[in-house]
């Protein structure tokens, strides 16, 4: 190993309490990106981050404006052009903590109970950002940085990153690198180091079905005009067959089949049917036959209606019924094609007794990262060093818009990891960060930076 990893690990251990107290400061800023009155808090969070990254000794640190909340950017390229360049992605925005009554303590007054730190954003994603900062700080203290680093910390991840693609286009020239480290994916358990190599893509369609020009008395018009709720419900019900297969024509045509090796690997993950039952609280699972729950989550597509808005309790046939139809996509599905197939379904199913329109639709494709890439190999080695066992490779059923955008716009793969556990309550009340896992994660990131430098082919000039 180059430089001095042992010294860096020692620095990381010594700085742990100080870093924890800094994380508590960071968490006390309610940077809720969806709060229209929250601009001052978002600005406080970007100022805090710019200051913290500047104190790492980075040469160029600034909050770059977007059409929404700013992206914090910091670069340190002193390792030189022959060293690898890693983009460290994170997001400083958090989900709303409402309803506050469900929390056992103030979401913006971080408190340690047992082994965990409780606060909104502790796991998603401020704790992960601080683990990266702590690791970089430890390496900087031990000697020159062995790799070039660029922090890219956005403020709109929880909104689906609506302005991130525009940001990447605008600053494309300065965002070059070898790959992105994204610590927003978590791990399967405290003793189960995990590297995610796949994410599902996403498609979202807002739909309106309308009938009469205004709400009508259901006594005068019941049985005379078609109720938009009925037309919409029937259309939604037709999205799946009785077994749970999606019925949209050609929906599965482009789905990349799992290899027998992948299926064996997925079967060995510590996620059996019982764990899905326990974590979901349902009495029986549901979904496409012929695939296990792990396969259905990570490698098969799904269609879900996530919102319906229609009618009232006032004995009237409503003028309209609204729904949001979503799809989680897998390689090699194309969101535009999925949109066309849904439109065909709507044309076929919605009767001429009502009208309909699409209010908005958007989507991005699934992503897979090459497991043999230098970034994945360096992280895998670093995790094995810290946990004493090889990490599990896993496909996540979730979707991170920024990952697809980084791949499409900059051509950069993301290495997905993170030190949030499945019970971290991200987005829910009593969000927490498991501190022993967080400390191990910081050490793994220190080792990762050194392994990455070692993985480089020797300089041909030397
Ligand atoms: Zn989140």
GROMACS .gro file of N, CA, C and O and ligand atoms in nm, residues 91 95 124 157-158 184 426-427, ligand 1:
model
   33
   91UNK      N    1  -2.619   1.345  -0.082
   91UNK     CA    2  -2.722   1.451  -0.084
   91UNK      C    3  -2.744   1.505   0.056
   91UNK      O    4  -2.753   1.428   0.152
   95UNK      N    5  -3.580   1.410   0.391
   95UNK     CA    6  -3.726   1.403   0.383
   95UNK      C    7  -3.786   1.481   0.501
   95UNK      O    8  -3.724   1.492   0.606
  124UNK      N    9  -2.978   0.871   0.609
  124UNK     CA   10  -3.012   0.912   0.471
  124UNK      C   11  -3.008   1.063   0.460
  124UNK      O   12  -3.108   1.129   0.482
  157UNK      N   13  -3.214   1.526  -0.391
  157UNK     CA   14  -3.230   1.381  -0.415
  157UNK      C   15  -3.367   1.334  -0.371
  157UNK      O   16  -3.431   1.253  -0.438
  158UNK      N   17  -3.415   1.388  -0.259
  158UNK     CA   18  -3.544   1.343  -0.206
  158UNK      C   19  -3.661   1.394  -0.292
  158UNK      O   20  -3.776   1.357  -0.270
  184UNK      N   21  -2.534   0.584  -0.078
  184UNK     CA   22  -2.676   0.604  -0.046
  184UNK      C   23  -2.753   0.472  -0.052
  184UNK      O   24  -2.876   0.472  -0.053
  426UNK      N   25  -3.531   0.503   0.744
  426UNK     CA   26  -3.513   0.617   0.654
  426UNK      C   27  -3.651   0.661   0.603
  426UNK      O   28  -3.735   0.577   0.572
  427UNK      N   29  -3.673   0.789   0.597
  427UNK     CA   30  -3.799   0.852   0.555
  427UNK      C   31  -3.908   0.838   0.662
  427UNK      O   32  -4.012   0.902   0.651
  463LIG    ZN1   33  -3.394   0.923   0.099
   0.00000   0.00000   0.00000
